[in-house]
Each structure stands twice: as C-alpha cells, then as structure tokens.
Amino acid sequence: MNYDLNKYKFSMLDNIFQGVQEIPVDCDLTLPDYCPDIGKILKCQISAGVNSRNISGDQLNIEGNSVLELLYSDLEKNTIRCFKTEIPFSQNLNIKNSSQFSVATFDIKREYINCRAISPRRIDIHGAFSLKINVFGTKNCEVTNDISSDDIKQKKSDVSFSQLNSLLQHQININEILDLGTDKNAPEFIIKSDLNISDINCTASDERINIKGKVNIKILYISDIETGKIDSVENDIPINETIDAPGIMDDNIFMIIPEIIYHEEKISADSENIGNLINEELKIMMTIFAFQDDETKIIDDAYSTEYETEVSYENFKFKKFSGALNENIIHKEIIKNSDNKFFKILDIWSNSYSIGMSQKDLNSSFEGKINLCILALNPDFVPFYIEREIKFSKELYENIDSKISDSYIFMSITNIDYKIINNDEIEVKLNIQIIANMYNESEHNLVENVTSNESSPKIKDLKTALTIYYANAGEKIWDIAKHYGTTIEKIQEENDIDFEILDSDRAILIPIY
C-alpha cells in the first residue's frame, strides 16, 4: 500500500559548478611611438575582467579582456614609464548541470608571467592567469512533512533554514570626475591605478534593493614628462544604486559578491584647460542572493502499527544564513631589501591575495596571504621594484557558532601606509576588511517514501496483554515502539514515564493491543 505524502516545497541556493580555468597570455608586442625605449623592465602584470557571461543549458560562455601592464624605466632618462594594452579572451565551458536560472561569478588570480625585452621597442610575453569560477542556481526542493494515514506513526522534527528568495545580477556603471585640486600637480600621463570595493551593504524596501559602498582608488601618474616626476592621488567613489526586485522582502538576509569588470582612467581638463581632472569610468557586477527565514516539519522516521513497512530515506542538508561577520584588521610588516636602498617609496599595492577560515577545536581565525608590490627609488634616483608575500591571521575571540565557508569570504585592502625605517627597511601597515557570510548547517536522513504490505500484517501475540522488554540505557522509546508495532504514547502510559530516551537499564512493559 502506498501512502499519500504531503510535501513542503521551497527553493535553496545551489552551487552548480566550481572550477578553475587557466587563460594563457602569449604575445610579442612592439611599443607605440609615444612610449620611450625600454631601459629596464621593472614589473609586468596581468589583470582581467569578464565583460559578458552567458549560461545556456549546461554551457557557460565567457568573454573578457586581459590587461597587460608593463612598468619600466626608460633608456634615456631612467624614469618610470608604463605601457598598457588589452588582449581579449573567450572561453566556453561545460558546467555539467543546469538550473532554470543561474549566475556565474569570477575571482581572478595571477598565475605567472615572464616578460623579456627582445629590443628597446619589443617585448616577448608568456604568462597566464586563472579564473576561479562559481556558478550558482536555484534548486527546487521538497521534503515530506506529513503522511496521511491513521496507522502510520511519524517521528517529526522542526527545522529552520534559509529559503532562496531571489538570485540576481546587476551591473553598476559609474562615471566620476576626480578633481585633484590645487595641492596636487596636474597629471600628464597615468602610470597605473589600483581599485578595490569596500563597505558593501544591501537593504530592501518596497520590493527594491539599495546597494551602498565605496570604491577605493589610487592613481599613480607622471606630472612632468620631461623630468619623470611621479605623483599619486587617492579617492573614494561612493556606490549608491537602487534596483527593482519583485518579490524581495524587507527582512531578507543578503549575500553580495562584487566584481570590478572594467575600469579606465583618462586625463581631463577644466574650464581653463588645465588638466587637473581625471575621468574615472568604472563597471561593477553585483551578484546578489536574498534569503528568507523559513521553517517546516520533517519526518525522520515512520512505521505502520498494522503492517510490515518499507521506508526509503534521503540525506538532506539545510542551510540557514545568519548574516555577515565584518572584521577590520590592521596588519604591520617589516619589509627588508638588501639589494637596493630605499630613498623614496613611489607606490605600494597588492596584485593578488587569498583568504580562508581556519577552525581548530573551538577557536576560529582568518588566515590570508597578500602579494605586496613595491615600487621605489634608490639614493641615486634609480627606480627598482620588489615583491614580498605577507601572511596574516586574525583570531576570532567571540564564540562563532555558525560556519563560514571560504566561498563566502570576501576581502579588500582599504588602505596601505608605509614609512622608511632605514636604508634597507620599511614598515608597512595594511588595513584589511573581511566580510564573511555565516550560516548554520544541519544534516538529516528524511523519509522519502513509505509503503506497506497489507498481506503481511505485523505478528502480535494476542493471548498476552503485555510483553516485558529489558532495555539498555540510551535506547529510544521510538525504536522499541517501532519494533513491537505499538506507539510511544502507549509505552509511556503503561510505564508511567514521560521521557523518550532511557537513562538507565530497566525493564519496560510493552502493551500488545
């Protein structure tokens, strides 16, 4: 006999695909006429942005641009110069699974790059970067929460979880004029720029989502082409975007993944034709997950008091997101360099970093690595470049009951301060912001289906009213009732007990009727 099962239906976030795709960068380039000859290569680095991401069935198509930046000292004046070019790339991946609606996010990591000057005008480049890809989708779920039958006994539990209310991506386009003011020298040529996103916050009202945050930007530029004089400017660009989101509720919990997919800086002039303005064009892709607290009954076990019963189970994990943990870390590091003496620091930045969660016993801590890039002048005003890997950790002193997955941790370096201690040492102070989305996870074996055979009734000795069962401490009344085809309530009433787990060895009277 098949029983009517009542199902509770809901949606959950599903990580459809996780993978890493390496993108090679191999090219032979000739410098344009406006670039002076190469004297010495200081740094060659690759950044990248994904311009379009299309998911069709089980196929993910990626289109983007890798940006090659070459920092070098020129042959004639030994001053710092920069050459930048874009190299398009495309990838088509089989993500194996599909969802009715899904989105892709990308974390770009520099792998390696070898750059060689074939001549003062030509460079040969061999390198690669990797895309850490996550594809998220909506998973439609259902669990049995009731069985319609008088002879079926059900063991039920309450579970609370986060139902996925909405999953969307929105591109934010920013065009901002940065005024350097009168205290900064006007730029003549932009060498490089570094951007990161911080203080992201998301709220909902009247089925609209408001995203707030800021973009921290630092621009290194040449203010005098003839002398090669270098200046820098730092600024914060606010993010304040409102988007329509039908079905969004005011009490939703949000998880956000921001990506800078494009940025370009151009020198502009004011009304008096003075080039002390920089036009910043910026594109940010925001991936937003909105969760709604939910709860339901689940059936852990079931049996018939009348017939032999077959029960099939499914293993199910419930996740309940509980908000974000926001940590600000100040990390100090002494950088030593015996090959060159520090006279002046031109710029310090990070071109890659990683962050993860370490949990040992009851203690939790963030563990991270930062690749620090340092561009400086020695006492002879000759530019040089060094890299150092910095490791940092932050122990969480408060008790964290929730889990934190590495996939849900986002990091930004909001500020880098430095000072020269002596000729071969500098002290670097990093302001690091970490946002970690927390969740609780519970795993259950749920009843998926129940059938009984009406031709196989449970065998009961109707000549006796009671059976004596010698139980051990720790046994569950449910398991005893299931074995004898009776109910928990009858055993509890017969033995004048109100607990469901035995705390000691004892004889139990089992009613047979």
Short mmCIF file of C-alpha atoms in Angstrom, two decimals:
data_model
loop_
_atom_site.label_atom_id
_atom_site.label_comp_id
_atom_site.label_asym_id
_atom_site.label_seq_id
_atom_site.Cartn_x
_atom_site.Cartn_y
_atom_site.Cartn_z
CA MET A 1 0.00 0.00 0.00
CA ASN A 2 1.26 3.46 -0.92
CA TYR A 3 0.50 6.36 1.36
CA ASP A 4 -0.28 9.95 0.47
CA LEU A 5 2.74 12.07 1.35
CA ASN A 6 2.40 15.77 1.95
CA LYS A 7 5.42 17.64 0.59
CA TYR A 8 6.73 21.03 1.63
CA LYS A 9 8.24 22.83 -1.37
CA PHE A 10 10.89 25.53 -1.22
CA SER A 11 13.97 26.88 -3.03
CA MET A 12 17.60 26.76 -1.95
CA LEU A 13 20.87 28.14 -3.27
CA ASP A 14 22.72 25.53 -5.30
CA ASN A 15 26.42 25.78 -6.17
CA ILE A 16 26.04 24.16 -9.58
CA PHE A 17 29.65 24.38 -10.67
CA GLN A 18 33.05 25.12 -9.14
CA GLY A 19 36.19 25.13 -11.21
CA VAL A 20 39.37 26.91 -12.21
CA GLN A 21 40.14 27.79 -15.81
CA GLU A 22 43.63 28.89 -16.79
CA ILE A 23 43.84 31.54 -19.53
CA PRO A 24 47.20 31.76 -21.34
CA VAL A 25 48.66 35.11 -22.36
CA ASP A 26 51.32 34.80 -25.06
CA CYS A 27 52.24 37.71 -27.29
CA ASP A 28 55.03 39.61 -28.99
CA LEU A 29 54.44 43.38 -28.76
CA THR A 30 56.04 46.49 -30.17
CA LEU A 31 55.80 49.70 -28.14
CA PRO A 32 53.78 52.52 -29.73
CA ASP A 33 55.60 55.68 -30.84
CA TYR A 34 54.60 57.68 -27.75
CA CYS A 35 56.43 55.27 -25.43
CA PRO A 36 60.18 55.83 -24.91
CA ASP A 37 62.63 52.96 -25.32
CA ILE A 38 62.91 50.31 -22.62
CA GLY A 39 65.95 50.54 -20.39
CA LYS A 40 64.93 48.00 -17.73
CA ILE A 41 61.70 46.12 -17.12
CA LEU A 42 60.50 46.72 -13.55
CA LYS A 43 57.19 44.88 -13.45
CA CYS A 44 54.92 43.13 -15.90
CA GLN A 45 51.50 42.21 -14.59
CA ILE A 46 48.17 40.98 -15.89
CA SER A 47 44.72 41.95 -14.71
CA ALA A 48 41.47 40.83 -16.27
CA GLY A 49 37.77 41.49 -16.38
CA VAL A 50 34.86 39.38 -17.59
CA ASN A 51 32.69 41.57 -19.80
CA SER A 52 29.94 39.05 -20.54
CA ARG A 53 28.86 35.75 -19.04
CA ASN A 54 26.12 33.76 -20.73
CA ILE A 55 24.69 30.49 -19.48
CA SER A 56 22.68 28.40 -21.91
CA GLY A 57 21.70 24.97 -20.69
CA ASP A 58 24.89 23.33 -19.49
CA GLN A 59 27.20 25.73 -21.38
CA LEU A 60 28.92 28.79 -19.92
CA ASN A 61 30.32 31.30 -22.41
CA ILE A 62 32.81 33.86 -21.12
CA GLU A 63 34.05 36.97 -22.96
CA GLY A 64 36.58 39.33 -21.43
CA ASN A 65 39.78 41.31 -21.69
CA SER A 66 43.10 40.69 -20.04
CA VAL A 67 45.01 43.91 -19.41
CA LEU A 68 48.78 43.78 -19.72
CA GLU A 69 50.66 46.48 -17.79
CA LEU A 70 54.38 46.96 -18.31
CA LEU A 71 56.25 49.18 -15.86
CA TYR A 72 59.76 50.01 -17.00
CA SER A 73 62.50 52.60 -16.73
CA ASP A 74 63.22 54.37 -19.99
CA LEU A 75 66.57 54.02 -21.68
CA GLU A 76 67.39 57.72 -21.93
CA LYS A 77 66.34 59.29 -18.60
CA ASN A 78 65.95 56.24 -16.36
CA THR A 79 62.49 57.41 -15.30
CA ILE A 80 59.42 55.22 -14.82
CA ARG A 81 57.17 54.64 -17.79
CA CYS A 82 54.13 52.47 -18.44
CA PHE A 83 52.74 50.64 -21.42
CA LYS A 84 49.26 49.14 -21.25
CA THR A 85 47.34 47.05 -23.76
CA GLU A 86 44.24 44.86 -23.77
CA ILE A 87 44.15 41.28 -25.00
CA PRO A 88 40.66 39.77 -25.47
CA PHE A 89 39.88 36.21 -24.40
CA SER A 90 36.91 33.87 -24.61
CA GLN A 91 36.11 30.50 -23.07
CA ASN A 92 33.27 28.03 -23.44
CA LEU A 93 32.83 25.60 -20.55
CA ASN A 94 30.57 22.65 -19.88
CA ILE A 95 29.18 23.15 -16.38
CA LYS A 96 27.54 19.68 -16.41
CA ASN A 97 24.44 20.79 -14.53
CA SER A 98 21.86 23.41 -15.30
CA SER A 99 19.22 25.40 -13.46
CA GLN A 100 16.15 27.33 -14.50
CA PHE A 101 18.04 30.48 -13.60
CA SER A 102 21.73 30.66 -12.75
CA VAL A 103 24.55 33.19 -12.49
CA ALA A 104 28.32 32.97 -12.74
CA THR A 105 30.90 34.77 -10.59
CA PHE A 106 34.65 35.03 -11.17
CA ASP A 107 37.67 35.53 -8.96
CA ILE A 108 40.76 36.33 -10.98
CA LYS A 109 44.18 35.14 -9.86
CA ARG A 110 47.53 35.92 -11.49
CA GLU A 111 49.40 32.69 -12.10
CA TYR A 112 52.72 33.61 -13.66
CA ILE A 113 54.21 35.91 -16.27
CA ASN A 114 57.58 36.01 -18.00
CA CYS A 115 58.39 39.23 -19.78
CA ARG A 116 61.54 39.72 -21.86
CA ALA A 117 62.75 42.75 -23.80
CA ILE A 118 63.88 41.50 -27.22
CA SER A 119 64.91 45.05 -28.12
CA PRO A 120 64.28 48.53 -26.66
CA ARG A 121 61.00 48.54 -28.61
CA ARG A 122 59.85 44.92 -28.48
CA ILE A 123 58.75 42.64 -25.64
CA ASP A 124 58.03 38.93 -25.60
CA ILE A 125 55.44 37.82 -23.03
CA HIS A 126 54.48 34.35 -21.86
CA GLY A 127 52.13 34.00 -18.91
CA ALA A 128 48.74 33.03 -17.62
CA PHE A 129 46.03 33.95 -15.19
CA SER A 130 43.24 31.79 -13.84
CA LEU A 131 39.54 32.28 -13.38
CA LYS A 132 38.05 30.73 -10.26
CA ILE A 133 34.50 30.12 -11.43
CA ASN A 134 31.37 29.59 -9.36
CA VAL A 135 28.00 29.03 -10.96
CA PHE A 136 25.02 29.43 -8.63
CA GLY A 137 21.44 28.47 -9.36
CA THR A 138 18.07 27.91 -7.78
CA LYS A 139 17.44 24.40 -6.50
CA ASN A 140 13.77 23.46 -6.15
CA CYS A 141 13.39 21.15 -3.17
CA GLU A 142 10.63 19.26 -1.44
CA VAL A 143 10.58 17.29 1.80
CA THR A 144 7.90 15.07 3.32
CA ASN A 145 6.30 16.80 6.30
CA ASP A 146 3.19 14.61 6.85
CA ILE A 147 1.77 11.22 5.92
CA SER A 148 -1.99 10.88 5.62
CA SER A 149 -2.79 7.61 7.42
CA ASP A 150 -4.02 6.64 10.88
CA ASP A 151 -1.86 3.52 11.09
CA ILE A 152 1.40 5.34 10.25
CA LYS A 153 3.38 6.70 13.17
CA GLN A 154 5.70 9.55 12.35
CA LYS A 155 8.77 10.86 14.08
CA LYS A 156 8.88 14.58 13.32
CA SER A 157 11.40 17.34 13.92
CA ASP A 158 11.34 21.09 13.41
CA VAL A 159 13.97 22.58 11.10
CA SER A 160 14.68 26.20 10.30
CA PHE A 161 16.56 27.18 7.16
CA SER A 162 17.07 29.94 4.62
CA GLN A 163 14.91 29.81 1.55
CA LEU A 164 16.38 31.49 -1.52
CA ASN A 165 14.02 34.32 -2.25
CA SER A 166 15.89 35.90 -5.14
CA LEU A 167 19.07 35.47 -7.16
CA LEU A 168 20.11 38.28 -9.48
CA GLN A 169 22.99 40.10 -11.12
CA HIS A 170 23.13 43.82 -11.74
CA GLN A 171 25.79 45.90 -13.46
CA ILE A 172 26.60 49.29 -11.96
CA ASN A 173 28.10 51.87 -14.31
CA ILE A 174 29.98 54.77 -12.71
CA ASN A 175 31.45 57.78 -14.46
CA GLU A 176 33.15 60.05 -11.98
CA ILE A 177 35.30 63.16 -12.37
CA LEU A 178 38.13 63.21 -9.83
CA ASP A 179 39.32 66.74 -9.11
CA LEU A 180 42.94 66.73 -7.96
CA GLY A 181 42.59 70.27 -6.62
CA THR A 182 45.32 72.87 -6.32
CA ASP A 183 47.53 70.94 -3.90
CA LYS A 184 48.33 68.25 -6.48
CA ASN A 185 50.37 68.56 -9.64
CA ALA A 186 48.35 68.09 -12.80
CA PRO A 187 48.80 64.66 -14.47
CA GLU A 188 50.42 64.37 -17.87
CA PHE A 189 50.46 60.57 -18.10
CA ILE A 190 48.75 57.90 -15.98
CA ILE A 191 51.06 55.06 -14.99
CA LYS A 192 48.74 52.73 -13.10
CA SER A 193 45.65 52.55 -10.94
CA ASP A 194 44.52 50.23 -8.15
CA LEU A 195 40.89 49.77 -7.17
CA ASN A 196 39.03 47.75 -4.57
CA ILE A 197 35.50 47.70 -3.22
CA SER A 198 34.73 48.04 0.48
CA ASP A 199 31.88 48.66 2.95
CA ILE A 200 29.28 46.97 0.75
CA ASN A 201 25.82 46.94 2.29
CA CYS A 202 22.46 45.87 0.93
CA THR A 203 18.95 46.69 2.20
CA ALA A 204 15.45 46.16 0.83
CA SER A 205 12.30 48.26 0.89
CA ASP A 206 9.11 48.18 -1.19
CA GLU A 207 10.47 45.42 -3.48
CA ARG A 208 13.58 47.44 -4.27
CA ILE A 209 17.19 46.76 -3.29
CA ASN A 210 19.55 49.56 -2.32
CA ILE A 211 23.28 48.84 -2.62
CA LYS A 212 25.74 51.09 -0.84
CA GLY A 213 29.51 51.00 -0.55
CA LYS A 214 32.58 52.66 -1.95
CA VAL A 215 35.38 52.10 -4.40
CA ASN A 216 38.84 52.88 -3.06
CA ILE A 217 41.02 54.14 -5.90
CA LYS A 218 44.68 55.11 -6.05
CA ILE A 219 46.21 56.52 -9.23
CA LEU A 220 49.93 56.82 -9.90
CA TYR A 221 50.78 59.36 -12.61
CA ILE A 222 53.59 61.36 -14.19
CA SER A 223 53.18 65.08 -13.58
CA ASP A 224 56.19 66.12 -15.67
CA ILE A 225 57.10 64.08 -18.74
CA GLU A 226 60.47 65.80 -19.13
CA THR A 227 61.72 65.03 -15.62
CA GLY A 228 59.63 61.91 -14.99
CA LYS A 229 58.28 63.36 -11.73
CA ILE A 230 55.72 61.00 -10.19
CA ASP A 231 52.72 61.89 -8.05
CA SER A 232 49.72 59.96 -6.78
CA VAL A 233 46.16 60.66 -5.77
CA GLU A 234 43.75 58.63 -3.67
CA ASN A 235 39.99 58.96 -3.61
CA ASP A 236 36.81 57.14 -2.63
CA ILE A 237 33.99 56.84 -5.13
CA PRO A 238 30.61 56.20 -3.48
CA ILE A 239 28.30 53.41 -4.62
CA ASN A 240 24.59 54.12 -4.22
CA GLU A 241 22.39 52.10 -6.54
CA THR A 242 18.72 51.15 -6.29
CA ILE A 243 17.29 48.34 -8.40
CA ASP A 244 13.81 46.88 -8.79
CA ALA A 245 13.48 43.40 -7.29
CA PRO A 246 9.93 42.00 -7.38
CA GLY A 247 9.33 39.56 -4.54
CA ILE A 248 12.11 40.93 -2.34
CA MET A 249 11.08 41.30 1.29
CA ASP A 250 12.29 43.93 3.75
CA ASP A 251 13.59 41.35 6.24
CA ASN A 252 15.62 39.36 3.70
CA ILE A 253 19.22 38.47 4.52
CA PHE A 254 21.59 39.39 1.70
CA MET A 255 24.85 37.96 0.44
CA ILE A 256 26.71 40.04 -2.15
CA ILE A 257 29.62 39.22 -4.48
CA PRO A 258 31.09 42.36 -6.11
CA GLU A 259 33.37 42.24 -9.17
CA ILE A 260 35.15 45.11 -10.91
CA ILE A 261 34.82 44.07 -14.54
CA TYR A 262 36.18 47.23 -16.19
CA HIS A 263 37.88 50.49 -15.31
CA GLU A 264 39.67 53.19 -17.26
CA GLU A 265 41.22 56.49 -16.25
CA LYS A 266 41.60 59.44 -18.63
CA ILE A 267 43.09 62.86 -18.04
CA SER A 268 40.57 65.68 -18.48
CA ALA A 269 40.80 69.46 -18.40
CA ASP A 270 38.72 72.01 -16.53
CA SER A 271 37.14 75.17 -17.98
CA GLU A 272 40.55 76.87 -18.03
CA ASN A 273 42.02 73.93 -19.95
CA ILE A 274 44.13 72.83 -17.00
CA GLY A 275 44.46 69.06 -16.90
CA ASN A 276 43.91 68.56 -13.19
CA LEU A 277 40.90 66.29 -13.61
CA ILE A 278 40.79 62.54 -14.07
CA ASN A 279 37.75 60.90 -15.59
CA GLU A 280 37.10 57.50 -13.98
CA GLU A 281 34.92 55.07 -15.92
CA LEU A 282 34.01 52.02 -13.89
CA LYS A 283 31.80 48.95 -14.29
CA ILE A 284 30.92 46.72 -11.34
CA MET A 285 28.97 43.46 -11.47
CA MET A 286 26.96 42.82 -8.32
CA THR A 287 25.72 39.27 -7.67
CA ILE A 288 23.01 39.35 -5.02
CA PHE A 289 21.48 36.45 -3.08
CA ALA A 290 18.41 37.22 -0.97
CA PHE A 291 17.39 34.70 1.70
CA GLN A 292 14.17 34.44 3.69
CA ASP A 293 14.00 32.67 7.06
CA ASP A 294 11.72 29.64 6.86
CA GLU A 295 10.82 26.55 8.89
CA THR A 296 8.93 23.31 8.45
CA LYS A 297 8.33 19.89 9.94
CA ILE A 298 10.35 16.98 8.64
CA ILE A 299 9.81 13.26 9.13
CA ASP A 300 12.89 11.43 10.37
CA ASP A 301 11.26 8.02 10.56
CA ALA A 302 7.90 6.27 10.11
CA TYR A 303 6.30 2.85 10.50
CA SER A 304 2.91 1.17 10.39
CA THR A 305 1.44 -0.32 13.56
CA GLU A 306 -0.56 -2.78 11.44
CA TYR A 307 1.65 -3.93 8.56
CA GLU A 308 5.27 -4.60 7.71
CA THR A 309 6.66 -1.34 6.39
CA GLU A 310 9.36 -0.36 3.93
CA VAL A 311 10.80 3.14 4.31
CA SER A 312 13.20 4.87 1.93
CA TYR A 313 15.29 7.81 3.10
CA GLU A 314 17.15 10.72 1.53
CA ASN A 315 20.04 12.65 3.00
CA PHE A 316 19.39 16.38 3.03
CA LYS A 317 21.41 19.38 4.23
CA PHE A 318 19.60 22.50 5.38
CA LYS A 319 21.46 25.84 5.44
CA LYS A 320 20.41 28.84 7.44
CA PHE A 321 22.24 32.08 6.70
CA SER A 322 22.60 34.30 9.73
CA GLY A 323 24.13 37.46 8.29
CA ALA A 324 27.66 38.71 7.74
CA LEU A 325 30.62 38.98 10.07
CA ASN A 326 32.55 42.19 9.37
CA GLU A 327 36.15 42.29 10.57
CA ASN A 328 38.71 45.08 10.14
CA ILE A 329 42.32 44.03 10.55
CA ILE A 330 45.38 46.23 10.90
CA HIS A 331 48.50 44.27 10.00
CA LYS A 332 52.04 45.63 10.28
CA GLU A 333 55.02 44.12 8.50
CA ILE A 334 58.71 44.99 8.21
CA ILE A 335 59.97 44.65 4.63
CA LYS A 336 63.71 44.21 4.20
CA ASN A 337 65.65 44.60 0.96
CA SER A 338 69.43 44.14 0.87
CA ASP A 339 69.80 44.56 -2.90
CA ASN A 340 68.69 48.21 -3.05
CA LYS A 341 68.46 51.04 -0.56
CA PHE A 342 65.15 52.78 -0.05
CA PHE A 343 65.29 56.51 -0.71
CA LYS A 344 61.67 57.12 -1.72
CA ILE A 345 58.61 54.89 -1.98
CA LEU A 346 56.69 55.63 -5.18
CA ASP A 347 53.85 53.17 -4.66
CA ILE A 348 52.86 50.06 -2.73
CA TRP A 349 49.98 47.90 -3.86
CA SER A 350 48.74 44.32 -3.91
CA ASN A 351 48.09 42.47 -7.16
CA SER A 352 46.68 39.32 -5.54
CA TYR A 353 45.56 37.96 -2.19
CA SER A 354 43.76 35.00 -0.72
CA ILE A 355 41.70 34.47 2.43
CA GLY A 356 40.31 31.43 4.22
CA MET A 357 38.90 30.27 7.54
CA SER A 358 40.84 28.04 9.91
CA GLN A 359 38.97 26.23 12.66
CA LYS A 360 40.75 24.28 15.39
CA ASP A 361 38.82 22.92 18.35
CA LEU A 362 36.54 25.79 19.37
CA ASN A 363 38.83 28.52 18.03
CA SER A 364 38.35 30.17 14.65
CA SER A 365 40.63 32.51 12.75
CA PHE A 366 41.04 34.07 9.34
CA GLU A 367 44.23 33.09 7.51
CA GLY A 368 45.37 35.07 4.50
CA LYS A 369 48.20 35.85 2.09
CA ILE A 370 48.93 39.12 0.32
CA ASN A 371 51.34 39.59 -2.56
CA LEU A 372 52.77 43.06 -1.91
CA CYS A 373 54.29 45.05 -4.78
CA ILE A 374 56.73 47.89 -4.01
CA LEU A 375 57.95 50.49 -6.49
CA ALA A 376 60.74 52.71 -5.11
CA LEU A 377 63.77 54.89 -5.83
CA ASN A 378 67.26 54.23 -4.52
CA PRO A 379 69.57 57.08 -3.36
CA ASP A 380 70.79 57.51 -6.95
CA PHE A 381 67.16 58.12 -8.05
CA VAL A 382 67.17 54.86 -9.97
CA PRO A 383 63.77 53.11 -9.81
CA PHE A 384 63.54 49.50 -8.65
CA TYR A 385 60.75 47.02 -7.93
CA ILE A 386 60.38 44.19 -5.38
CA GLU A 387 57.64 41.77 -4.33
CA ARG A 388 57.00 40.18 -0.95
CA GLU A 389 54.41 37.67 0.23
CA ILE A 390 52.85 38.66 3.52
CA LYS A 391 50.94 36.24 5.72
CA PHE A 392 48.41 37.44 8.24
CA SER A 393 45.89 35.95 10.63
CA LYS A 394 43.07 37.21 12.79
CA GLU A 395 41.73 35.13 15.65
CA LEU A 396 38.03 35.49 16.37
CA TYR A 397 37.77 35.86 20.12
CA GLU A 398 33.99 35.79 20.18
CA ASN A 399 32.32 32.39 20.04
CA ILE A 400 31.22 31.71 16.46
CA ASP A 401 28.54 29.04 16.41
CA SER A 402 27.94 29.42 12.67
CA LYS A 403 30.00 28.03 9.84
CA ILE A 404 31.99 30.21 7.47
CA SER A 405 32.82 28.76 4.07
CA ASP A 406 35.83 30.00 2.08
CA SER A 407 33.43 30.55 -0.84
CA TYR A 408 31.52 33.14 1.20
CA ILE A 409 34.51 35.21 2.43
CA PHE A 410 35.36 38.49 0.70
CA MET A 411 38.39 40.64 1.39
CA SER A 412 39.58 44.11 0.41
CA ILE A 413 42.64 46.17 1.30
CA THR A 414 41.21 49.58 2.11
CA ASN A 415 44.49 51.36 2.82
CA ILE A 416 48.26 50.87 2.80
CA ASP A 417 50.51 53.14 4.86
CA TYR A 418 54.28 52.91 4.95
CA LYS A 419 57.41 54.60 6.26
CA ILE A 420 61.11 54.10 5.65
CA ILE A 421 62.81 52.93 8.86
CA ASN A 422 66.35 52.90 7.48
CA ASN A 423 68.02 52.41 4.13
CA ASP A 424 67.05 48.77 3.74
CA GLU A 425 63.81 48.50 5.75
CA ILE A 426 60.31 49.87 5.51
CA GLU A 427 57.34 49.37 7.78
CA VAL A 428 54.05 48.67 6.01
CA LYS A 429 50.66 48.97 7.69
CA LEU A 430 47.74 47.30 5.92
CA ASN A 431 44.07 47.99 6.62
CA ILE A 432 42.19 44.85 5.66
CA GLN A 433 38.43 44.47 5.58
CA ILE A 434 36.92 40.98 5.67
CA ILE A 435 33.24 40.20 5.18
CA ALA A 436 32.31 36.60 5.96
CA ASN A 437 28.79 35.34 5.37
CA MET A 438 27.83 32.94 8.15
CA TYR A 439 25.44 30.02 8.11
CA ASN A 440 24.33 27.04 10.16
CA GLU A 441 24.05 23.65 8.53
CA SER A 442 22.04 20.67 9.68
CA GLU A 443 22.07 17.26 8.02
CA HIS A 444 19.09 14.89 8.22
CA ASN A 445 18.03 11.50 6.91
CA LEU A 446 14.49 12.26 5.82
CA VAL A 447 11.67 9.89 4.98
CA GLU A 448 11.28 9.98 1.21
CA ASN A 449 8.68 7.25 0.71
CA VAL A 450 6.68 4.76 2.79
CA THR A 451 5.00 1.55 1.60
CA SER A 452 3.40 -1.33 3.49
CA ASN A 453 2.24 -4.78 2.51
CA GLU A 454 -1.38 -5.44 3.52
CA SER A 455 -0.79 -9.17 3.04
CA SER A 456 1.93 -9.05 5.73
CA PRO A 457 0.32 -7.82 8.95
CA LYS A 458 2.57 -7.40 11.96
CA ILE A 459 2.64 -10.54 14.09
CA LYS A 460 1.26 -9.89 17.59
CA ASP A 461 0.63 -12.40 20.37
CA LEU A 462 -2.98 -11.54 21.16
CA LYS A 463 -3.03 -14.05 24.06
CA THR A 464 -0.90 -11.70 26.14
CA ALA A 465 -1.63 -8.10 27.03
CA LEU A 466 1.94 -7.17 27.90
CA THR A 467 5.45 -8.13 26.90
CA ILE A 468 8.45 -7.46 29.11
CA TYR A 469 11.43 -5.95 27.34
CA TYR A 470 14.77 -5.49 29.10
CA ALA A 471 16.12 -2.22 27.73
CA ASN A 472 19.57 -0.70 27.97
CA ALA A 473 20.41 2.86 28.94
CA GLY A 474 20.36 5.15 25.90
CA GLU A 475 17.72 3.22 23.98
CA LYS A 476 14.97 5.27 22.40
CA ILE A 477 11.30 4.57 23.16
CA TRP A 478 10.60 5.24 19.46
CA ASP A 479 12.81 2.32 18.37
CA ILE A 480 11.18 -0.01 20.91
CA ALA A 481 7.67 1.02 19.81
CA LYS A 482 8.61 0.58 16.14
CA HIS A 483 9.94 -2.93 16.78
CA TYR A 484 6.78 -4.08 18.61
CA GLY A 485 4.31 -2.25 16.35
CA THR A 486 2.89 -0.06 19.11
CA THR A 487 3.24 3.63 19.92
CA ILE A 488 5.45 5.80 22.11
CA GLU A 489 2.40 7.12 23.94
CA LYS A 490 1.19 3.65 24.92
CA ILE A 491 4.60 2.61 26.26
CA GLN A 492 4.96 5.85 28.21
CA GLU A 493 1.47 5.49 29.70
CA GLU A 494 1.96 1.83 30.64
CA ASN A 495 5.30 2.54 32.35
CA ASP A 496 4.34 5.93 33.81
CA ILE A 497 7.25 7.75 32.13
CA ASP A 498 7.43 10.98 30.14
CA PHE A 499 10.90 10.75 28.61
CA GLU A 500 11.83 9.35 25.17
CA ILE A 501 15.37 8.10 25.89
CA LEU A 502 16.17 5.69 28.73
CA ASP A 503 18.76 6.99 31.19
CA SER A 504 19.40 3.58 32.81
CA ASP A 505 18.98 -0.16 32.26
CA ARG A 506 15.46 -1.22 33.10
CA ALA A 507 12.56 -3.50 32.23
CA ILE A 508 9.90 -1.96 30.01
CA LEU A 509 6.31 -3.21 29.73
CA ILE A 510 5.14 -3.30 26.11
CA PRO A 511 1.34 -3.22 25.63
CA ILE A 512 0.21 -5.59 22.89
CA TYR A 513 -3.18 -4.40 21.66
#
